[in-house]
Short mmCIF file of C-alpha atoms and ligand atoms in Angstrom, two decimals:
data_model
loop_
_atom_site.label_atom_id
_atom_site.label_comp_id
_atom_site.label_asym_id
_atom_site.label_seq_id
_atom_site.Cartn_x
_atom_site.Cartn_y
_atom_site.Cartn_z
CA MET P 194 94.27 104.45 82.32
CA LEU P 195 95.91 107.22 84.30
CA ARG P 196 96.67 110.87 83.74
CA ILE P 197 100.36 111.27 84.43
CA LEU P 198 102.35 114.51 84.56
CA VAL P 199 105.95 114.16 83.40
CA VAL P 200 108.32 116.97 84.41
CA GLU P 201 111.51 116.47 82.40
CA ASP P 202 113.75 118.96 80.58
CA SER P 203 115.60 116.48 78.37
CA PRO P 204 113.68 116.02 75.08
CA VAL P 205 115.17 112.54 74.62
CA ASN P 206 114.20 111.37 78.11
CA MET P 207 110.78 112.99 77.77
CA ALA P 208 110.12 111.22 74.46
CA LEU P 209 111.16 107.85 75.91
CA THR P 210 109.13 108.28 79.09
CA VAL P 211 106.04 109.41 77.18
CA ALA P 212 106.37 106.55 74.68
CA ILE P 213 106.50 103.93 77.45
CA LEU P 214 103.57 105.39 79.37
CA GLU P 215 101.38 105.99 76.30
CA ASN P 216 102.11 102.45 75.15
CA ALA P 217 100.83 101.29 78.53
CA GLY P 218 97.60 103.19 77.85
CA HIS P 219 98.10 106.30 79.96
CA THR P 220 97.46 109.95 79.11
CA ILE P 221 100.51 112.17 79.55
CA LEU P 222 100.82 115.84 80.39
CA GLN P 223 104.29 117.30 79.84
CA ALA P 224 106.30 120.09 81.44
CA GLU P 225 109.91 121.02 80.73
CA ARG P 226 110.26 123.23 83.80
CA ALA P 227 109.41 122.67 87.46
CA ALA P 228 107.31 125.84 87.70
CA GLU P 229 105.24 124.78 84.70
CA GLY P 230 104.81 121.31 86.20
CA ILE P 231 103.64 122.71 89.54
CA ALA P 232 101.13 124.94 87.71
CA ILE P 233 99.75 121.97 85.77
CA ALA P 234 99.53 119.84 88.94
CA ARG P 235 97.48 122.57 90.62
CA ARG P 236 95.18 123.03 87.63
CA GLU P 237 94.66 119.61 86.05
CA PRO P 238 93.18 116.40 87.43
CA ILE P 239 96.13 113.98 87.48
CA ASP P 240 96.93 110.70 89.20
CA LEU P 241 100.72 110.71 89.36
CA VAL P 242 103.77 112.94 88.86
CA LEU P 243 107.10 111.82 87.41
CA MET P 244 109.68 114.37 88.49
CA ASP P 245 113.13 114.76 87.01
CA ILE P 246 115.54 115.89 89.71
CA GLN P 247 117.86 118.00 87.54
CA LEU P 248 115.70 120.78 86.10
CA PRO P 249 116.71 124.21 84.80
CA ASP P 250 114.65 126.31 87.19
CA ILE P 251 113.70 124.78 90.55
CA ASP P 252 115.28 121.37 91.18
CA GLY P 253 112.94 118.39 91.36
CA LEU P 254 113.40 117.92 95.10
CA ALA P 255 112.31 121.48 95.85
CA ALA P 256 109.44 121.13 93.37
CA THR P 257 108.32 117.94 95.13
CA ARG P 258 108.43 119.67 98.52
CA THR P 259 106.23 122.42 97.02
CA LEU P 260 103.70 119.86 95.74
CA LYS P 261 103.69 117.96 99.03
CA THR P 262 103.06 121.05 101.16
CA ASP P 263 100.27 122.45 98.98
CA PRO P 264 96.81 121.09 99.92
CA ARG P 265 95.84 121.17 96.23
CA THR P 266 98.61 118.73 95.30
CA SER P 267 99.78 117.03 98.50
CA HIS P 268 97.77 113.86 97.70
CA LEU P 269 99.61 113.27 94.43
CA PRO P 270 102.17 110.47 94.40
CA VAL P 271 105.54 111.62 93.02
CA ILE P 272 108.18 109.37 91.48
CA ALA P 273 111.66 110.87 91.18
CA LEU P 274 113.56 110.40 87.92
CA THR P 275 117.27 110.74 88.39
CA ALA P 276 120.29 110.14 86.20
CA PHE P 277 122.52 110.00 89.24
CA ALA P 278 122.56 106.52 90.72
CA MET P 279 124.61 107.83 93.59
CA LYS P 280 124.52 106.71 97.17
CA GLY P 281 122.22 108.98 99.15
CA ASP P 282 120.18 110.04 96.15
CA GLU P 283 117.25 107.84 97.01
CA ASP P 284 117.31 109.02 100.62
CA ASP P 285 117.28 112.63 99.39
CA THR P 286 114.24 112.00 97.22
CA ARG P 287 112.38 110.27 100.09
CA ALA P 288 113.26 113.13 102.43
CA ALA P 289 111.80 115.56 99.89
CA GLY P 290 108.54 113.56 99.90
CA CYS P 291 108.94 111.45 96.78
CA ASP P 292 106.99 108.19 96.91
CA GLY P 293 109.16 106.31 94.46
CA TYR P 294 112.46 106.47 92.64
CA VAL P 295 113.57 105.51 89.14
CA THR P 296 117.11 105.72 87.82
CA LYS P 297 117.65 106.84 84.22
CA PRO P 298 118.15 105.40 81.70
CA ILE P 299 114.65 104.04 82.22
CA ARG P 300 114.19 100.30 81.87
CA TYR P 301 110.72 99.50 80.56
CA LYS P 302 109.59 96.76 82.96
CA GLU P 303 111.16 98.18 86.12
CA PHE P 304 109.74 101.59 85.35
CA LEU P 305 106.15 100.36 84.86
CA ALA P 306 106.50 98.13 87.94
CA GLU P 307 107.54 101.13 90.06
CA VAL P 308 104.59 103.18 88.73
CA ASP P 309 102.26 100.32 89.67
CA THR P 310 103.80 99.87 93.14
CA VAL P 311 103.65 103.57 94.01
CA LEU P 312 100.03 103.91 92.86
CA LYS P 313 98.91 100.87 94.84
CA ARG P 314 100.70 102.10 97.97
CA SER P 315 99.24 105.58 97.53
CA ARG P 316 95.69 104.28 97.08
CA ALA P 317 96.03 101.98 100.09
CA ALA P 318 97.29 104.86 102.24
CA ARG P 319 94.39 107.07 101.20
CA ALA P 320 91.81 104.34 101.79
CA VAL P 321 92.76 104.04 105.49
MN1 MN K 440 117.00 117.04 83.70
#
């Protein structure tokens, strides 16, 4: 069981994401704004961040850069959630420091598989 922070401003997408992750046995912390998410990431012990890219305050790419440059949060794996399956989007998220990428609407199996892949890669990298 993991503690996962979900930063997502859409109530529908948040509810779906939380339902999938809770069903998989994880504990979820929720933020509707990037600033709130960053504050939670600095304060709470968490294992993973799911970051929507379109957010009302700071966009998810800038928020990820903030997490990745702060020693308190730089170890946290971040998976980008984006509704835009546009060419270049994935490259943008990688450039911002995201460790994984999921396109909305979320598909149950692919989503959980990406969570698993990113966590394994992150743990392997930290064990070196
Ligand atoms: Mn959004």
